Each structure stands twice: as C-alpha cells, then as structure tokens.
CSV table of C-alpha atoms and ligand atoms in Angstrom, one decimal:
chain,number,residue,atom,x,y,z
A,1,MET,CA,16.7,-22.3,-5.6
A,2,LYS,CA,17.1,-18.6,-4.3
A,3,CYS,CA,14.0,-16.4,-5.1
A,4,VAL,CA,14.3,-14.2,-8.1
A,5,ARG,CA,13.2,-11.0,-7.2
A,6,PRO,CA,10.6,-9.2,-7.6
A,7,CYS,CA,8.3,-12.0,-7.8
A,8,PRO,CA,7.8,-13.0,-3.9
A,9,THR,CA,7.6,-16.6,-4.3
A,10,GLY,CA,10.1,-17.1,-6.9
A,11,ALA,CA,7.6,-18.8,-9.4
A,12,VAL,CA,4.5,-16.6,-10.2
A,13,ASP,CA,5.1,-12.8,-11.5
A,14,HIS,CA,5.3,-14.6,-15.5
A,15,TYR,CA,2.7,-15.9,-17.1
A,16,PHE,CA,2.5,-17.3,-20.4
A,17,ASP,CA,-0.4,-19.1,-22.4
A,18,LEU,CA,0.2,-23.0,-23.3
A,19,ALA,CA,-1.6,-25.1,-25.7
A,20,ARG,CA,-2.4,-28.0,-23.0
A,21,PRO,CA,-2.3,-28.7,-19.6
A,22,TYR,CA,1.2,-30.4,-18.0
A,23,SER,CA,0.8,-32.7,-15.2
A,24,ILE,CA,3.5,-32.5,-12.6
A,25,ASP,CA,5.2,-35.2,-13.5
A,26,ASP,CA,5.4,-34.1,-16.9
A,27,GLN,CA,6.8,-30.7,-15.6
A,28,LEU,CA,9.5,-32.6,-13.5
A,29,LEU,CA,11.1,-33.6,-16.5
A,30,TRP,CA,11.6,-30.5,-18.3
A,31,ILE,CA,14.9,-29.0,-19.2
A,32,GLU,CA,13.1,-26.3,-21.1
A,33,LEU,CA,9.8,-24.5,-20.5
A,34,PRO,CA,7.4,-25.2,-23.4
A,35,SER,CA,7.1,-22.5,-26.0
A,36,GLU,CA,4.5,-19.9,-25.6
A,37,LEU,CA,1.4,-19.4,-27.6
A,38,SER,CA,-0.2,-16.3,-28.8
A,39,VAL,CA,-3.3,-15.7,-27.2
A,40,GLN,CA,-5.2,-16.4,-30.7
A,41,ALA,CA,-3.6,-19.9,-30.9
A,42,ALA,CA,-4.1,-20.7,-27.3
A,43,SER,CA,-8.1,-19.5,-27.5
A,44,GLU,CA,-8.1,-21.7,-30.7
A,45,ALA,CA,-6.6,-24.4,-28.6
A,46,GLY,CA,-9.5,-24.4,-26.3
A,47,ASN,CA,-7.2,-23.4,-23.3
A,48,SER,CA,-9.7,-21.7,-21.3
A,49,GLU,CA,-6.9,-20.0,-19.2
A,50,SER,CA,-5.7,-18.4,-21.7
A,51,SER,CA,-8.7,-17.9,-23.7
A,52,ARG,CA,-9.5,-15.0,-21.2
A,53,GLY,CA,-6.5,-13.4,-23.0
A,54,SER,CA,-4.9,-12.3,-20.0
A,55,GLN,CA,-1.3,-12.8,-19.2
A,56,ILE,CA,-1.8,-11.2,-15.7
A,57,ALA,CA,-1.0,-13.2,-12.7
A,58,PRO,CA,-3.9,-13.0,-10.2
A,59,VAL,CA,-2.9,-11.0,-7.2
A,60,SER,CA,-3.7,-14.0,-4.7
A,61,ALA,CA,-1.1,-15.9,-6.7
A,62,SER,CA,1.8,-14.0,-5.4
A,63,THR,CA,0.8,-13.2,-2.0
A,64,PRO,CA,3.2,-14.1,0.7
A,65,LEU,CA,2.0,-14.5,4.4
A,66,ASN,CA,2.9,-14.8,7.5
A,67,ARG,CA,6.3,-16.2,6.9
A,68,TYR,CA,8.0,-15.4,10.0
A,69,SER,CA,6.2,-15.3,13.6
A,70,ARG,CA,7.0,-13.7,16.7
A,71,GLU,CA,8.7,-17.0,18.1
A,72,ASN,CA,10.6,-17.1,14.5
A,73,PRO,CA,11.2,-13.5,13.2
A,74,ALA,CA,13.0,-12.0,10.3
A,75,ARG,CA,16.1,-10.3,11.6
A,76,ALA,CA,16.6,-7.1,9.6
A,77,ILE,CA,19.1,-4.2,10.2
A,78,VAL,CA,18.5,-0.6,10.0
A,79,SER,CA,20.0,1.1,6.7
A,80,SER,CA,18.7,4.7,7.0
A,81,ASN,CA,16.0,7.0,9.0
A,82,THR,CA,14.6,9.8,7.2
A,83,ARG,CA,12.3,12.5,8.4
A,84,VAL,CA,9.5,12.8,5.7
A,85,THR,CA,8.0,15.7,7.1
A,86,GLY,CA,8.7,19.3,6.9
A,87,GLU,CA,11.4,20.6,9.6
A,88,THR,CA,8.5,22.9,11.5
A,89,ALA,CA,6.1,20.1,11.3
A,90,GLU,CA,4.3,18.7,14.6
A,91,ASN,CA,4.3,15.5,13.2
A,92,ASP,CA,7.6,13.7,12.9
A,93,VAL,CA,7.4,11.0,10.3
A,94,ARG,CA,10.1,8.8,9.5
A,95,LEU,CA,10.6,6.8,6.5
A,96,VAL,CA,12.7,3.9,8.1
A,97,ILE,CA,14.5,1.4,5.6
A,98,PHE,CA,15.6,-2.0,6.7
A,99,GLU,CA,18.1,-4.6,4.9
A,100,PHE,CA,17.2,-8.1,5.5
A,101,ASP,CA,20.9,-9.2,4.2
A,102,GLU,CA,20.7,-13.2,3.9
A,103,THR,CA,16.9,-13.3,5.3
A,104,PRO,CA,14.5,-13.3,2.3
A,105,PHE,CA,11.9,-11.5,3.7
A,106,ASP,CA,9.0,-11.5,0.7
A,107,PHE,CA,6.3,-9.2,0.7
A,108,ILE,CA,4.1,-7.3,-1.8
A,109,GLU,CA,2.4,-3.8,-2.1
A,110,GLY,CA,-0.4,-3.1,0.3
A,111,GLN,CA,0.7,-5.8,2.8
A,112,SER,CA,1.7,-5.0,6.7
A,113,VAL,CA,4.4,-6.1,8.7
A,114,GLY,CA,4.7,-6.5,12.5
A,115,VAL,CA,7.3,-5.2,15.1
A,116,ILE,CA,7.9,-6.2,18.6
A,117,PRO,CA,9.3,-3.4,20.9
A,118,PRO,CA,12.2,-4.6,23.3
A,119,GLY,CA,11.5,-4.9,26.8
A,120,LEU,CA,8.3,-5.6,29.1
A,121,ASP,CA,5.3,-3.9,29.1
A,122,ALA,CA,3.8,-2.6,32.7
A,123,ASN,CA,2.3,-5.9,33.6
A,124,GLY,CA,6.0,-7.3,32.9
A,125,GLN,CA,4.9,-9.0,29.6
A,126,PRO,CA,6.5,-8.7,26.1
A,127,HIS,CA,5.0,-5.7,24.1
A,128,ALA,CA,2.3,-6.4,22.0
A,129,MET,CA,2.8,-6.5,18.3
A,130,ARG,CA,2.5,-3.5,16.1
A,131,LEU,CA,1.2,-3.5,12.4
A,132,TYR,CA,2.5,-0.8,9.8
A,133,SER,CA,2.1,-0.7,6.3
A,134,VAL,CA,4.6,-1.5,3.8
A,135,ALA,CA,5.8,1.7,2.2
A,136,CYS,CA,7.5,0.2,-0.7
A,137,PRO,CA,7.2,-1.7,-3.8
A,138,ARG,CA,7.9,-5.6,-3.5
A,139,ASP,CA,11.3,-5.6,-5.0
A,140,GLY,CA,12.3,-2.9,-2.2
A,141,GLU,CA,12.9,0.5,-1.8
A,142,LYS,CA,16.1,0.1,-3.8
A,143,PRO,CA,15.3,-2.3,-6.1
A,144,ASN,CA,16.7,-5.7,-5.4
A,145,ALA,CA,18.6,-5.4,-2.5
A,146,GLY,CA,16.5,-7.3,0.1
A,147,ASN,CA,15.1,-3.8,1.6
A,148,MET,CA,11.8,-2.9,2.7
A,149,SER,CA,10.7,0.5,4.2
A,150,LEU,CA,8.1,1.5,6.9
A,151,ALA,CA,6.9,4.9,7.4
A,152,ILE,CA,6.5,5.4,11.4
A,153,LYS,CA,4.8,8.6,13.1
A,154,ARG,CA,6.0,9.6,16.3
A,155,ILE,CA,3.0,9.2,18.9
A,156,VAL,CA,3.5,11.9,21.8
A,157,TRP,CA,0.5,13.0,23.8
A,158,ARG,CA,-0.2,14.4,27.6
A,159,ASP,CA,-1.6,12.6,29.9
A,160,GLY,CA,-4.7,14.0,32.5
A,161,LEU,CA,-2.0,15.4,34.9
A,162,ASP,CA,-0.4,17.4,31.8
A,163,ARG,CA,2.7,15.1,31.9
A,164,GLU,CA,4.2,14.1,28.5
A,165,VAL,CA,3.6,10.5,27.6
A,166,ARG,CA,5.7,8.9,24.6
A,167,GLY,CA,4.1,6.0,22.6
A,168,VAL,CA,6.4,3.1,23.0
A,169,ALA,CA,6.7,1.7,19.7
A,170,SER,CA,6.4,4.7,17.6
A,171,ASN,CA,9.2,6.7,19.6
A,172,TRP,CA,11.8,3.2,19.7
A,173,LEU,CA,11.3,3.4,15.7
A,174,CYS,CA,11.5,6.8,14.9
A,175,ASP,CA,14.4,6.8,17.1
A,176,LEU,CA,16.6,3.7,15.1
A,177,ARG,CA,20.0,4.5,14.0
A,178,PRO,CA,21.6,2.6,10.9
A,179,GLY,CA,22.9,-0.7,12.0
A,180,ASP,CA,20.1,-1.2,14.6
A,181,ALA,CA,18.5,-4.8,14.4
A,182,VAL,CA,14.8,-5.4,14.3
A,183,ASP,CA,13.2,-8.4,14.5
A,184,ILE,CA,9.8,-8.3,11.8
A,185,VAL,CA,7.1,-10.8,11.5
A,186,GLY,CA,4.5,-11.5,8.8
A,187,PRO,CA,3.6,-10.3,6.2
A,188,PHE,CA,0.2,-9.9,7.0
A,189,GLY,CA,-2.9,-8.9,4.7
A,190,THR,CA,-4.8,-10.6,1.5
A,191,ASP,CA,-7.2,-7.7,1.0
A,192,PHE,CA,-5.2,-4.4,0.5
A,193,LEU,CA,-3.6,-5.6,-2.3
A,194,VAL,CA,-3.3,-4.2,-6.1
A,195,PRO,CA,-4.1,-5.9,-9.2
A,196,ASP,CA,-1.3,-7.0,-11.0
A,197,ASP,CA,-2.6,-5.1,-14.2
A,198,PRO,CA,-1.3,-2.2,-15.8
A,199,ASP,CA,-4.7,-0.9,-17.3
A,200,ALA,CA,-6.3,-0.8,-13.4
A,201,ASP,CA,-7.3,2.5,-12.1
A,202,LEU,CA,-6.7,3.3,-9.0
A,203,LEU,CA,-8.7,5.8,-6.4
A,204,MET,CA,-6.5,6.4,-3.1
A,205,ILE,CA,-7.7,8.1,-0.7
A,206,CYS,CA,-6.0,8.4,2.9
A,207,THR,CA,-4.7,10.7,5.8
A,208,GLY,CA,-1.2,11.1,6.7
A,209,THR,CA,1.2,7.8,7.2
A,210,GLY,CA,-2.2,6.3,5.6
A,211,ALA,CA,-0.1,7.2,2.2
A,212,ALA,CA,2.5,4.3,2.7
A,213,PRO,CA,0.6,1.6,0.9
A,214,PHE,CA,0.0,4.1,-1.7
A,215,ARG,CA,3.8,4.8,-2.2
A,216,GLY,CA,4.4,1.2,-2.8
A,217,PHE,CA,1.3,1.2,-5.3
A,218,ALA,CA,2.5,4.1,-7.3
A,219,HIS,CA,6.8,3.0,-7.2
A,220,ARG,CA,5.4,-0.4,-8.5
A,221,ARG,CA,3.7,0.9,-11.3
A,222,ARG,CA,6.2,3.4,-12.2
A,223,ARG,CA,8.7,0.5,-12.0
A,224,MET,CA,7.0,-2.1,-13.7
A,225,TRP,CA,4.5,-0.2,-16.9
A,226,PRO,CA,5.9,3.4,-16.7
A,227,ASN,CA,3.8,3.7,-19.8
A,228,ALA,CA,0.8,2.0,-17.9
A,229,GLY,CA,-3.1,2.9,-19.6
A,230,GLY,CA,-4.5,2.6,-16.2
A,231,LYS,CA,-4.9,5.7,-14.1
A,232,LEU,CA,-3.3,6.3,-10.5
A,233,MET,CA,-5.6,9.0,-8.5
A,234,LEU,CA,-5.1,10.0,-4.8
A,235,ILE,CA,-6.8,12.3,-2.5
A,236,TYR,CA,-4.6,13.0,0.6
A,237,GLY,CA,-5.3,14.9,3.7
A,238,ALA,CA,-2.9,16.2,6.3
A,239,ARG,CA,-3.3,19.1,8.6
A,240,THR,CA,-0.6,21.2,6.6
A,241,MET,CA,2.0,21.0,3.7
A,242,GLU,CA,4.6,20.5,6.2
A,243,ASP,CA,2.8,17.9,7.8
A,244,LEU,CA,2.4,15.9,4.9
A,245,PRO,CA,4.3,12.7,4.8
A,246,PHE,CA,6.4,12.2,1.6
A,247,SER,CA,5.6,15.6,-0.2
A,248,GLN,CA,8.9,15.8,-1.8
A,249,THR,CA,8.3,12.0,-3.2
A,250,LEU,CA,5.0,13.1,-4.8
A,251,GLN,CA,7.0,16.2,-6.3
A,252,LYS,CA,8.9,13.4,-8.6
A,253,TYR,CA,5.5,12.5,-10.3
A,254,THR,CA,3.9,14.6,-12.7
A,255,GLN,CA,0.2,14.4,-12.3
A,256,ALA,CA,-0.3,12.7,-15.6
A,257,GLU,CA,1.2,9.6,-14.3
A,258,PHE,CA,0.0,10.1,-10.3
A,259,ARG,CA,-2.8,12.6,-10.4
A,260,ARG,CA,-3.3,13.8,-6.7
A,261,GLU,CA,-5.3,16.4,-4.9
A,262,LEU,CA,-4.4,17.5,-1.1
A,263,ALA,CA,-6.6,18.6,1.8
A,264,PHE,CA,-5.4,20.9,4.3
A,265,SER,CA,-7.4,20.9,7.4
A,266,ARG,CA,-4.9,23.6,9.2
A,267,ALA,CA,-3.3,25.3,6.4
A,268,ILE,CA,-5.6,28.5,6.4
A,269,ALA,CA,-7.3,29.8,9.6
A,270,GLY,CA,-11.3,29.6,9.1
A,271,ASP,CA,-10.9,27.0,5.8
A,272,ARG,CA,-10.6,23.6,6.7
A,273,GLN,CA,-10.2,21.3,3.9
A,274,TYR,CA,-10.8,17.1,4.4
A,275,VAL,CA,-10.5,14.6,1.7
A,276,GLN,CA,-14.5,14.4,1.4
A,277,ASP,CA,-14.6,18.0,0.5
A,278,ARG,CA,-11.6,17.3,-2.3
A,279,LEU,CA,-13.7,14.4,-3.3
A,280,ARG,CA,-16.5,16.5,-4.2
A,281,MET,CA,-14.4,19.1,-5.7
A,282,CYS,CA,-13.5,16.6,-8.3
A,283,ALA,CA,-16.7,15.1,-8.7
A,284,PRO,CA,-16.7,14.6,-12.4
A,285,GLU,CA,-13.4,12.9,-12.4
A,286,ILE,CA,-14.2,10.6,-9.7
A,287,LEU,CA,-17.7,9.5,-11.2
A,288,TRP,CA,-15.8,8.6,-14.5
A,289,LEU,CA,-13.1,6.8,-12.7
A,290,LEU,CA,-15.4,4.6,-10.5
A,291,ARG,CA,-17.3,3.7,-13.7
A,292,ARG,CA,-14.4,2.6,-15.7
A,293,PRO,CA,-14.4,-1.7,-15.2
A,294,LYS,CA,-11.2,-2.1,-13.7
A,295,SER,CA,-11.6,0.7,-11.1
A,296,HIS,CA,-10.2,0.0,-7.8
A,297,MET,CA,-11.1,1.9,-4.7
A,298,TYR,CA,-8.9,1.8,-1.6
A,299,ILE,CA,-9.2,4.2,1.5
A,300,CYS,CA,-6.3,4.4,4.2
A,301,GLY,CA,-6.2,6.2,7.4
A,302,LEU,CA,-7.9,7.3,10.6
A,303,LYS,CA,-10.9,5.4,11.9
A,304,GLY,CA,-13.9,7.4,10.9
A,305,LEU,CA,-12.2,8.5,7.2
A,306,GLU,CA,-14.4,5.7,5.5
A,307,ASP,CA,-17.7,7.5,6.9
A,308,GLY,CA,-16.9,10.9,5.7
A,309,VAL,CA,-15.9,9.6,2.1
A,310,ASP,CA,-19.2,7.6,2.1
A,311,GLU,CA,-21.0,10.5,2.8
A,312,ALA,CA,-19.3,12.5,-0.1
A,313,LEU,CA,-20.0,9.9,-2.5
A,314,ILE,CA,-23.2,9.3,-1.6
A,315,ASP,CA,-23.7,13.0,-2.7
A,316,ILE,CA,-21.4,12.7,-6.0
A,317,THR,CA,-23.5,9.9,-7.0
A,318,ARG,CA,-27.0,10.6,-6.5
A,319,THR,CA,-27.3,13.7,-9.0
A,320,HIS,CA,-26.3,10.6,-11.4
A,321,GLY,CA,-29.1,8.2,-10.5
A,322,ILE,CA,-26.6,6.1,-8.7
A,323,ASN,CA,-27.0,4.8,-5.3
A,324,TRP,CA,-23.4,4.9,-3.7
A,325,LEU,CA,-24.0,2.0,-0.9
A,326,ALA,CA,-25.3,-0.3,-3.5
A,327,PHE,CA,-22.3,0.6,-5.9
A,328,LYS,CA,-19.9,-0.1,-3.1
A,329,SER,CA,-21.3,-3.4,-2.3
A,330,GLU,CA,-20.9,-4.5,-5.7
A,331,MET,CA,-17.2,-3.1,-6.2
A,332,HIS,CA,-16.8,-4.9,-2.8
A,333,VAL,CA,-18.1,-8.3,-3.7
A,334,ALA,CA,-16.0,-8.3,-7.2
A,335,GLY,CA,-12.8,-7.5,-5.2
A,336,ARG,CA,-12.4,-3.8,-6.1
A,337,TYR,CA,-13.2,-2.1,-3.0
A,338,HIS,CA,-10.4,-2.0,-0.1
A,339,VAL,CA,-10.4,-0.2,3.5
A,340,GLU,CA,-7.8,-0.3,5.8
A,341,VAL,CA,-8.4,2.2,9.1
A,342,TYR,CA,-7.0,2.3,12.7
B,401,LIG,P1,-2.7,13.1,11.2
B,401,LIG,O1,-1.5,13.3,10.4
B,401,LIG,O2,-3.2,13.4,12.4
B,401,LIG,O3,-4.3,13.8,10.0
B,401,LIG,C1,-4.1,13.9,8.8
B,401,LIG,C2,-5.3,14.5,8.6
B,401,LIG,O4,-6.7,14.0,8.7
B,401,LIG,C3,-5.9,15.8,9.1
B,401,LIG,O5,-5.9,17.1,8.5
B,401,LIG,C4,-7.1,15.4,10.1
B,401,LIG,O6,-7.7,16.7,10.3
B,401,LIG,C5,-7.8,14.7,8.9
B,401,LIG,N1,-8.7,14.1,9.9
B,401,LIG,C6,-9.0,13.5,10.8
B,401,LIG,N2,-10.0,12.8,11.0
B,401,LIG,C7,-10.6,12.8,9.6
B,401,LIG,C8,-12.1,12.2,9.1
B,401,LIG,N3,-12.5,11.6,10.0
B,401,LIG,N4,-12.1,12.3,8.0
B,401,LIG,C9,-11.4,13.0,7.2
B,401,LIG,N5,-10.1,13.6,7.2
B,401,LIG,C10,-9.9,13.6,8.9
B,401,LIG,O7,-3.1,11.7,10.2
B,401,LIG,P2,-2.2,10.5,10.9
B,401,LIG,O8,-2.2,10.5,12.5
B,401,LIG,O9,-0.8,10.4,10.1
B,401,LIG,O10,-3.0,9.3,10.8
B,401,LIG,C11,-2.9,8.4,9.9
B,401,LIG,C12,-3.4,7.0,9.8
B,401,LIG,O11,-3.3,6.0,9.0
B,401,LIG,C13,-3.3,6.5,11.7
B,401,LIG,O12,-4.8,6.1,12.2
B,401,LIG,C14,-2.4,5.4,11.5
B,401,LIG,O13,-2.8,4.2,12.1
B,401,LIG,C15,-3.0,4.9,9.9
B,401,LIG,N6,-2.0,4.0,9.3
B,401,LIG,C16,-0.7,4.1,9.3
B,401,LIG,C17,-0.1,3.3,8.5
B,401,LIG,C18,1.2,3.4,8.4
B,401,LIG,O14,1.9,2.4,8.2
B,401,LIG,N7,2.2,4.1,9.6
B,401,LIG,C19,-0.6,2.2,7.9
B,401,LIG,C20,-1.9,2.4,7.4
B,401,LIG,C21,-2.6,3.2,8.0
B,401,LIG,P3,-7.9,17.5,11.6
B,401,LIG,O15,-7.2,18.8,11.5
B,401,LIG,O16,-9.4,17.8,11.8
B,401,LIG,O17,-7.1,16.7,12.7
C-alpha cells in the first residue's frame, strides 16, 4: 500500500491507547482496528504506554533514514526556483522546490538530503555529495503533492589572483530551471528533529540559510496544530534585512504564533548586532523559555555560532544562579539540545 502522507512511514503518526497488547498474529487477523480507550480507562487497565497519558508519537518512530543512496538515488524534477533574499542583497539565496512524482521520498522536518553535482571534479572523480536541510514540513512545500524544498545560497569568492571562483554545487543548484532533473540521496539525520508535541516550546537560533529547518518546523506547527500551546521563538541573524532569507515568509506569521527577533550585523554603520546580542536583550524571555519542562533548543548556521550563544547564555543564566554549561548538558542528555553548524 502506498504511504498515506504526511506520515513518512505510513504507520506511526496516529497513536491511540489499547486495553492490552496484541501479537503480530492477532494483528494479521484484524479487519478493523480495535476500539480506542480513553486515557483514564487505559491507565486503569494498567497499559504502561497509555498510563503516561501520551498520544504523541515519539519522534524517532517516524524518522525515515537513508532510503536512497548515491547508487540508487531518487529522481526529482525542479518545479520552481525562487530568490528569497532581496533584489539588492549581496546574498543570492534560492528556495528550490522539487517534485518526486511517483518516487516516494519521505523525510521529516530537520533532516538533510544529499545532492551530487553533475560532471567530474578536478581529479576526474565524481563530485562529492553536498548536504542541505529540508526547508519545508514533511507533507511538502505544497501539502501532500510529493514535493520538497531546499534553501541554497550561491557561493562566489575571489581567489589569491583576484579571479572570481564559483562554488560548483551551489551555483548548479541556484541555476536550476523548472523541468530539470536532480538525483536526491537520503534523507539523513536523527538528532536535529522536532518533537511531535504541540506543547513543546522551541527556541531556534540561526544565521542565514541556517533558518531552513526552522521554516519546516514553523510550517508544520501551523498546519498540524494552529492553536498549539507550545511557543516558537526564533533568534535570526543576517547582514541586512535584504540579506535575510525568507523575510516575506516570516511576515505571514504573527509574533504571537511565531515570535522572532532579528539581528543585523551590517544594517547600520557602527552598530553590529549578532544573535548573541539579541539573546542578551531578551534575557528574561529566554530564561523563562529554557526553564519550561518541554523546551527544546536548536542552533543552526555558521561554525562558531554555538560559542557566541554559549557566552551569551552563560551571562544570562549566571545572574539567576544557573550554570549554563551544566544546564545545557542536562538538556542534551534529555534530547532537548540540538546543534547543526557548518
Ligand atoms: P551569512 O548570510 O553569510 O551570515 C549571516 C550572519 O551571521 C551575518 O550577519 C554574519 O555577520 C553573522 N555571523 C558570522 N559569524 C558569526 C558567529 N560566529 N556568530 C554569530 N553570527 C555570526 O550566513 P550564511 O552564509 O547563509 O550561513 C548559514 C550557515 O548555515 C552556513 O554555514 C550553511 O552551511 C549553514 N546551513 C545551511 C543550511 C541549508 O540548508 N542551506 C542548513 C543548515 C545550515 P558578519 O556581518 O560579521 O559576517
């Protein structure tokens, strides 16, 4: 049977409580599912799973992993390629949408996929695979149409002789046109995932295209649980507003449903603002969020970002008698601290 989206495996997104466990042999005889118990009745029946009172699938149960390899990739067709930084911005960042058509390519928010640029490298070998975070929710950029989006920044720099050098993968991806075919590998990633829990509070800190997975988190929350109790807070850094990817997408959210603080490092001469400065400015709110029992913290972006965030959080928590590094370590052990930096 074909998978029913948005469940990536076709089986695990809907949980309910039963009075007793059933063997596989029992299950193979089912014509209809057994009836669902109320949490209280299930608890009285002594069902240990249900006695926790949770009907939320653990995130790991629905994590598709490495279904497509370099040797056996999924073929995707580009359906659109849109610039998501301002026209005058230095950064050219693109949101590229891929359609999988009949190839079922399942993923969940926070996972990455691999792409392999066509052709050979300077040593005559096939190019290395490049990883990009999925930028949409698991049911796709357009819901339930077998599609996926990636955020790609065009990389251009000057070499020692002042000649322009263009990154192979990023320029190939940024120049893709609708109808072009791309082989996709993966998905990858088991750590940078979001709990399937509308009450989880998410503190997300990123720079530039590091916002890609958080776009997926926010869209998922809005589609699945528009009245969720959990808070979404984004601390997002870029050089200028024009350089900030997805600024138009962010405007579609109210601050109440998706709280965000933006830090611009080159918008005003002599006033460099970084995400760590925003953290300090929002110290009471950040502390409140981190102390919530279901809070998760995510850092995504440039290498070095985590060090600056640590420095800010050491300062913020010290005044409240908290040792940030110990606190962070506890969050990490509990699976509530997640980092992805390149
Ligand atoms: P960028 O636009 O070049 O820079 C964003 C901002 O970060 C700038 O304001 C910059 O300040 C600031 N910054 C630089 N170093 C910092 C530090 N140590 N701490 C805090 N802020 C710092 O960013 P980008 O090139 O898009 O970088 C995004 C990163 O995310 C890349 O490393 C990328 O590989 C990674 N990433 C990408 C994806 C994806 O799917 N595309 C997914 C996950 C992660 P200045 O003005 O001082 O430079």
